Short mmCIF file of C-alpha atoms and ligand atoms in Angstrom, two decimals:
data_model
loop_
_atom_site.label_atom_id
_atom_site.label_comp_id
_atom_site.label_asym_id
_atom_site.label_seq_id
_atom_site.Cartn_x
_atom_site.Cartn_y
_atom_site.Cartn_z
CA MET U 1 20.06 -20.24 14.78
CA THR U 2 17.10 -17.88 14.17
CA ALA U 3 17.90 -14.05 14.13
CA ARG U 4 15.68 -11.95 16.55
CA PHE U 5 14.43 -8.50 15.93
CA ASP U 6 12.53 -7.75 18.98
CA LEU U 7 15.47 -6.01 20.84
CA HIS U 8 13.73 -2.65 20.49
CA ALA U 9 10.35 -3.72 21.78
CA ALA U 10 10.21 -0.75 24.25
CA ALA U 11 10.97 1.82 21.45
CA GLY U 12 8.63 -0.05 19.18
CA ALA U 13 5.90 0.05 21.75
CA ARG U 14 6.15 3.65 22.17
CA ALA U 15 6.27 4.09 18.31
CA GLN U 16 3.18 2.06 18.09
CA ARG U 17 1.19 4.25 20.62
CA ARG U 18 2.37 7.35 18.67
CA ILE U 19 0.99 5.69 15.51
CA ASP U 20 -2.31 4.97 17.33
CA ASP U 21 -2.79 8.46 18.72
CA ARG U 22 -2.08 9.66 15.00
CA LEU U 23 -4.73 7.47 13.64
CA ARG U 24 -7.42 8.54 16.06
CA GLU U 25 -6.73 12.22 15.06
CA GLU U 26 -7.05 11.36 11.46
CA VAL U 27 -10.20 9.39 11.91
CA LEU U 28 -11.86 12.22 13.80
CA ARG U 29 -10.69 14.88 11.22
CA GLY U 30 -11.92 12.58 8.42
CA LEU U 31 -15.39 12.04 9.79
CA ARG U 32 -16.09 15.37 10.92
CA THR U 33 -15.45 17.14 7.63
CA GLU U 34 -18.30 17.94 5.07
CA ARG U 35 -17.04 15.15 2.61
CA LYS U 36 -16.36 12.13 5.17
CA THR U 37 -13.21 9.96 4.69
CA LEU U 38 -11.31 7.43 6.46
CA PRO U 39 -7.62 6.55 5.83
CA PRO U 40 -7.30 3.35 3.88
CA LYS U 41 -4.41 2.12 6.04
CA LEU U 42 -7.15 1.45 8.64
CA PHE U 43 -8.27 -1.55 6.39
CA TYR U 44 -5.27 -3.62 7.57
CA ASP U 45 -5.87 -4.97 11.19
CA ALA U 46 -5.51 -8.94 11.30
CA ARG U 47 -9.05 -9.44 9.95
CA GLY U 48 -8.37 -6.80 7.10
CA ALA U 49 -5.15 -8.37 6.20
CA GLU U 50 -6.73 -11.79 6.03
CA LEU U 51 -9.59 -10.43 3.64
CA PHE U 52 -7.12 -8.66 1.50
CA GLU U 53 -5.24 -11.98 1.10
CA ARG U 54 -8.62 -13.52 -0.14
CA ILE U 55 -9.19 -10.41 -2.36
CA CYS U 56 -5.79 -11.11 -3.90
CA GLU U 57 -7.10 -14.79 -4.78
CA LEU U 58 -10.33 -13.66 -6.40
CA ASP U 59 -10.59 -14.19 -10.22
CA GLU U 60 -11.86 -10.57 -10.62
CA TYR U 61 -8.84 -9.21 -8.77
CA TYR U 62 -6.11 -9.62 -11.40
CA LEU U 63 -3.52 -7.19 -9.70
CA THR U 64 -1.56 -9.44 -7.50
CA ARG U 65 -1.20 -12.46 -9.71
CA THR U 66 -0.37 -10.28 -12.77
CA GLU U 67 2.38 -8.43 -10.85
CA LEU U 68 3.92 -11.62 -9.72
CA ALA U 69 3.83 -13.27 -13.27
CA ILE U 70 5.51 -10.02 -14.41
CA LEU U 71 8.26 -10.14 -11.87
CA ARG U 72 8.93 -13.68 -12.43
CA ALA U 73 9.19 -13.27 -15.94
CA HIS U 74 11.59 -10.25 -15.78
CA VAL U 75 13.35 -10.63 -12.59
CA GLY U 76 16.69 -11.34 -14.65
CA GLU U 77 16.47 -8.04 -16.31
CA ILE U 78 15.58 -6.36 -13.14
CA ALA U 79 18.53 -7.82 -11.40
CA ALA U 80 20.69 -6.60 -14.37
CA LEU U 81 19.60 -3.13 -14.18
CA ALA U 82 20.00 -3.09 -10.38
CA GLY U 83 23.48 -4.20 -10.45
CA PRO U 84 25.44 -6.01 -7.94
CA ARG U 85 25.58 -5.55 -4.00
CA CYS U 86 22.53 -3.20 -3.85
CA ALA U 87 20.70 -2.52 -0.71
CA LEU U 88 16.99 -3.13 -1.09
CA VAL U 89 14.53 -0.98 0.62
CA GLU U 90 10.91 -2.14 0.58
CA TYR U 91 8.04 0.36 1.66
CA GLY U 92 5.18 -1.93 3.25
CA SER U 93 6.97 -5.25 3.21
CA GLY U 94 3.96 -7.18 4.68
CA ALA U 95 4.61 -10.92 4.43
CA GLY U 96 7.67 -10.56 2.56
CA VAL U 97 6.92 -12.84 -0.35
CA LYS U 98 7.67 -10.77 -3.55
CA VAL U 99 10.99 -9.69 -2.07
CA ARG U 100 12.07 -13.32 -2.13
CA LEU U 101 12.19 -13.09 -5.97
CA LEU U 102 14.51 -10.30 -5.74
CA LEU U 103 16.69 -11.56 -3.15
CA ASP U 104 16.99 -14.77 -5.10
CA THR U 105 18.09 -13.22 -8.22
CA LEU U 106 19.85 -9.88 -7.45
CA GLU U 107 23.66 -10.11 -7.37
CA ALA U 108 25.04 -10.51 -4.04
CA PRO U 109 22.37 -8.00 -2.38
CA SER U 110 24.10 -6.38 0.64
CA ALA U 111 21.12 -5.29 2.74
CA TYR U 112 17.45 -5.55 2.97
CA VAL U 113 15.32 -2.88 4.83
CA PRO U 114 11.69 -3.91 5.31
CA ILE U 115 9.53 -0.90 6.40
CA ASP U 116 6.10 -1.88 7.77
CA ILE U 117 3.82 -0.54 10.56
CA SER U 118 2.97 -3.96 11.69
CA ARG U 119 5.79 -4.65 14.42
CA GLU U 120 5.04 -8.32 15.14
CA GLN U 121 4.99 -9.20 11.38
CA LEU U 122 7.96 -7.17 10.73
CA ALA U 123 10.05 -8.82 13.47
CA ARG U 124 8.71 -12.23 12.29
CA VAL U 125 9.37 -11.79 8.52
CA SER U 126 12.76 -10.16 9.25
CA ALA U 127 14.03 -13.19 11.28
CA THR U 128 13.01 -15.67 8.73
CA LEU U 129 14.62 -13.63 5.92
CA ALA U 130 17.70 -13.03 8.04
CA ASP U 131 17.95 -16.95 8.47
CA ASP U 132 17.35 -17.63 4.82
CA TYR U 133 19.65 -15.04 3.53
CA PRO U 134 22.54 -15.01 5.97
CA ASP U 135 24.62 -12.60 3.60
CA VAL U 136 22.18 -10.15 3.57
CA ALA U 137 22.14 -7.35 6.30
CA VAL U 138 18.31 -7.35 7.31
CA ARG U 139 17.67 -3.88 8.97
CA PRO U 140 13.78 -3.84 9.73
CA LEU U 141 12.21 -0.31 10.31
CA CYS U 142 8.95 -0.27 12.12
CA ALA U 143 7.34 2.83 10.66
CA ASP U 144 4.39 4.41 8.76
CA TYR U 145 6.04 4.88 5.40
CA THR U 146 3.44 7.46 4.51
CA THR U 147 5.36 9.89 6.71
CA PRO U 148 9.01 11.07 6.45
CA LEU U 149 11.47 8.48 7.85
CA ARG U 150 15.12 8.00 8.32
CA LEU U 151 16.78 4.68 6.89
CA PRO U 152 18.87 2.74 9.13
CA PRO U 153 22.75 3.00 8.26
CA LEU U 154 23.31 0.81 5.02
CA PRO U 155 26.51 -0.68 3.64
CA GLU U 156 28.99 2.08 2.28
CA GLY U 157 28.63 2.57 -1.32
CA ALA U 158 25.98 0.28 -1.91
CA ARG U 159 23.33 1.28 -4.58
CA ARG U 160 19.97 1.81 -3.09
CA LEU U 161 17.07 0.11 -4.74
CA ALA U 162 13.55 0.89 -3.31
CA PHE U 163 10.68 -1.75 -3.85
CA PHE U 164 7.23 -0.54 -3.77
CA PRO U 165 5.00 -3.36 -5.40
CA GLY U 166 1.27 -4.07 -5.27
CA SER U 167 0.10 -0.90 -6.92
CA THR U 168 -0.12 0.69 -3.52
CA ILE U 169 1.13 3.96 -5.29
CA GLY U 170 -2.33 3.91 -6.68
CA ASN U 171 -3.89 4.37 -3.23
CA PHE U 172 -2.31 7.91 -2.98
CA HIS U 173 -3.82 10.92 -4.31
CA PRO U 174 -1.48 12.00 -7.37
CA THR U 175 0.10 14.82 -5.41
CA GLU U 176 0.72 12.63 -2.51
CA ALA U 177 2.02 9.98 -4.76
CA ALA U 178 4.52 12.65 -5.92
CA ALA U 179 5.46 13.66 -2.40
CA PHE U 180 5.90 10.10 -1.40
CA LEU U 181 8.13 9.19 -4.49
CA ARG U 182 10.21 12.40 -3.76
CA ARG U 183 10.82 11.16 -0.23
CA VAL U 184 11.78 7.65 -1.68
CA ARG U 185 14.10 9.58 -4.30
CA ARG U 186 15.86 11.37 -1.35
CA ALA U 187 16.19 8.03 0.60
CA VAL U 188 17.80 6.14 -2.41
CA GLY U 189 20.17 9.20 -3.33
CA ARG U 190 21.73 10.08 -6.72
CA ASP U 191 22.31 6.67 -8.25
CA GLY U 192 19.45 5.06 -6.58
CA ALA U 193 16.52 3.37 -8.31
CA LEU U 194 12.96 2.38 -7.54
CA LEU U 195 11.12 -0.85 -8.68
CA LEU U 196 7.43 0.17 -8.71
CA GLY U 197 4.05 -1.88 -9.27
CA VAL U 198 1.55 0.13 -11.08
CA ASP U 199 -2.00 -0.85 -12.20
CA ARG U 200 -2.88 0.36 -15.83
CA ARG U 201 -5.77 2.38 -16.70
CA LYS U 202 -8.18 -0.07 -18.70
CA ASP U 203 -11.97 -0.64 -19.24
CA ALA U 204 -14.44 0.30 -16.46
CA ALA U 205 -16.06 -3.08 -16.34
CA THR U 206 -12.81 -5.00 -15.47
CA LEU U 207 -12.05 -2.18 -12.97
CA ASN U 208 -15.41 -2.28 -11.37
CA ALA U 209 -15.57 -6.09 -11.05
CA ALA U 210 -12.15 -6.06 -9.46
CA TYR U 211 -13.33 -4.00 -6.73
CA ASP U 212 -16.93 -5.12 -6.25
CA ASP U 213 -16.47 -8.88 -6.62
CA ARG U 214 -19.37 -11.29 -6.83
CA ALA U 215 -18.49 -13.03 -3.54
CA GLY U 216 -18.55 -9.77 -1.60
CA VAL U 217 -15.27 -10.08 -0.25
CA THR U 218 -14.20 -6.55 -1.05
CA ALA U 219 -17.54 -5.51 0.60
CA GLU U 220 -16.67 -7.31 3.57
CA PHE U 221 -12.96 -5.80 3.49
CA ASN U 222 -14.54 -2.36 3.22
CA ARG U 223 -16.86 -2.67 5.88
CA ASN U 224 -14.39 -4.27 8.35
CA ILE U 225 -12.94 -0.64 8.75
CA LEU U 226 -15.98 0.17 10.66
CA ALA U 227 -15.74 -3.08 12.90
CA ARG U 228 -12.20 -1.75 13.47
CA LEU U 229 -13.36 1.47 14.74
CA ASN U 230 -15.94 -0.14 16.89
CA ARG U 231 -13.41 -2.16 18.65
CA GLU U 232 -10.34 0.34 18.74
CA LEU U 233 -12.10 3.64 18.96
CA ALA U 234 -15.28 2.73 21.05
CA ALA U 235 -17.42 3.44 18.04
CA ASP U 236 -20.89 2.06 17.58
CA PHE U 237 -21.17 1.67 13.79
CA ASP U 238 -24.07 -0.83 12.81
CA LEU U 239 -22.23 -2.50 9.98
CA ALA U 240 -25.66 -3.64 8.40
CA ARG U 241 -26.44 -0.04 7.81
CA PHE U 242 -23.62 0.70 5.36
CA ARG U 243 -23.37 -0.56 1.83
CA HIS U 244 -20.08 -1.15 -0.11
CA ARG U 245 -19.85 1.08 -3.33
CA ALA U 246 -17.03 1.00 -5.66
CA PHE U 247 -16.82 2.49 -9.20
CA PHE U 248 -14.43 3.80 -11.73
CA ALA U 249 -14.31 7.51 -12.13
CA SER U 250 -12.93 8.19 -15.51
CA GLU U 251 -11.53 11.80 -15.42
CA PRO U 252 -9.48 11.28 -12.24
CA SER U 253 -8.66 7.64 -13.33
CA ARG U 254 -9.41 6.18 -10.16
CA ILE U 255 -11.64 3.58 -8.49
CA GLU U 256 -13.49 5.03 -5.48
CA MET U 257 -14.69 2.98 -2.62
CA HIS U 258 -17.24 4.34 -0.28
CA LEU U 259 -19.34 3.09 2.44
CA GLU U 260 -23.03 4.62 1.87
CA SER U 261 -25.20 4.99 4.91
CA THR U 262 -28.53 3.36 4.15
CA GLU U 263 -30.58 5.64 6.31
CA ALA U 264 -30.21 8.85 8.33
CA GLN U 265 -28.38 7.94 11.58
CA THR U 266 -25.95 9.30 14.15
CA VAL U 267 -22.74 7.29 15.10
CA HIS U 268 -20.41 7.83 18.04
CA VAL U 269 -16.62 7.49 17.49
CA ALA U 270 -14.31 7.97 20.56
CA GLY U 271 -17.20 9.75 22.28
CA VAL U 272 -17.89 12.21 19.31
CA PRO U 273 -21.19 12.04 17.61
CA VAL U 274 -21.06 11.69 13.82
CA ARG U 275 -24.25 12.39 11.72
CA PHE U 276 -25.08 10.68 8.38
CA ALA U 277 -27.72 11.70 6.04
CA LYS U 278 -29.40 8.80 4.09
CA GLY U 279 -27.14 8.03 1.06
CA GLU U 280 -24.25 9.88 2.39
CA THR U 281 -20.90 8.08 2.11
CA ILE U 282 -17.65 7.76 3.68
CA TRP U 283 -14.90 7.67 1.17
CA THR U 284 -12.59 4.94 2.20
CA GLU U 285 -10.22 4.40 -0.62
CA SER U 286 -8.90 5.76 -3.96
CA SER U 287 -7.18 3.40 -6.30
CA TYR U 288 -5.65 5.53 -9.18
CA LYS U 289 -5.03 3.76 -12.44
CA TYR U 290 -2.13 5.11 -14.52
CA ASP U 291 -1.58 5.51 -18.33
CA HIS U 292 1.66 6.41 -19.73
CA PRO U 293 1.49 10.21 -19.61
CA ARG U 294 0.33 9.99 -16.14
CA LEU U 295 3.14 7.59 -15.13
CA GLN U 296 5.68 9.86 -16.94
CA ARG U 297 4.57 12.81 -15.17
CA LEU U 298 4.52 11.12 -11.66
CA ALA U 299 8.04 9.93 -12.09
CA ALA U 300 9.34 13.36 -13.47
CA SER U 301 7.83 15.18 -10.57
CA ALA U 302 9.58 13.17 -8.13
CA GLY U 303 13.16 13.18 -9.79
CA PHE U 304 13.03 9.91 -11.39
CA VAL U 305 13.11 8.75 -15.04
CA VAL U 306 11.30 5.68 -16.33
CA ARG U 307 14.11 3.32 -17.34
CA ARG U 308 12.06 0.17 -18.25
CA ARG U 309 8.42 -0.93 -18.02
CA TRP U 310 7.34 -4.56 -18.23
CA THR U 311 3.68 -5.58 -18.69
CA ASP U 312 1.71 -8.67 -19.14
CA SER U 313 0.04 -9.97 -22.33
CA ALA U 314 -3.36 -8.49 -21.55
CA LYS U 315 -1.77 -5.19 -20.68
CA LYS U 316 -3.33 -4.97 -17.35
CA PHE U 317 -0.31 -4.00 -15.02
CA TRP U 318 3.04 -2.49 -15.17
CA VAL U 319 6.41 -3.31 -13.29
CA VAL U 320 8.32 -0.21 -13.71
CA PHE U 321 12.11 0.45 -13.16
CA LEU U 322 12.64 4.13 -12.23
CA GLU U 323 16.11 5.67 -11.95
CA ALA U 324 17.09 8.73 -10.16
CA VAL U 325 18.14 11.80 -12.25
C1 LIG H 1 -3.61 -2.46 -1.48
N1 LIG H 1 -4.04 -1.81 -2.65
C2 LIG H 1 -3.24 -1.73 -3.87
C3 LIG H 1 -5.57 -2.35 -3.14
C4 LIG H 1 -5.87 -1.68 -4.35
O1 LIG H 1 -6.17 -2.55 -5.38
O2 LIG H 1 -6.13 -0.65 -4.41
C5 LIG H 1 -6.38 -2.21 -1.91
C6 LIG H 1 -7.84 -2.80 -2.34
N2 LIG H 1 -8.96 -2.33 -2.14
C7 LIG H 1 -9.88 -2.98 -2.54
N3 LIG H 1 -9.30 -4.05 -3.08
C8 LIG H 1 -7.93 -4.01 -2.98
#
């Protein structure tokens, strides 16, 4: 029988409304400041999720397949470090693909808490996983994991292993990344651990190509954020008047993605006029790239120690096992 996870639909809809209100405030705040920004989580509506899947398959975008290959190659060691009966907590569970590798290999995992903002996908994926792993207590949590949250009750005494793959940590500013990891550290407790996917700092050409691909999929992904504002916040962006820009900035060690206004124009968002000068940009995303010192600093500032790092033969990506100290 298929497990169902729509029992709290009313509470879920209320939570969704709160999330929508918060997003509107965030959007207007970001567009009305001197240095215009939009929160990257806006990328992931249905169309954006589809485009992101296409990005993951691009030749230039090495991150997803490299991380998966590292996970596949070292999942046995990961399971040995995690130990038996652990409760797995995944931040941003999405389609729940990578976690299957862990659930298949960990020794008798006791629970799985997928955390995601998309309620329908979360319910669907949770039901499938509960069916496929009947001995694992699946406890989905519909939440924006960038904000403080409370985990559902988990089996007594189970070691908590957080899972945050995909280099999503790179989309946080380093101070936010540290604050987020501190919350993860509190959530996993004293003997907890975190399995983290981290994109490594590398030559600018490789990075620039990964975020400005020849087929223009990333450009479409970037501009889709404007289509979403048009639909959901009654905005009137003309997508043809915004150009995708992506480049590696060496000192902060990040890819910056921007949408550049090709001319002076005024756009309306939720009834509020927003003026653009020609060449002015909306900063839509940062993707920080870590070297070893930066990774060590991040882990230490959040109360973790780097227990193991695995990489690929081209040294592009890390899967890192962090332990609470
Ligand atoms: C989700 N995140 C890790 C991606 C990244 O590489 O920063 C998002 C992305 N943006 C453009 N391409 C992919």
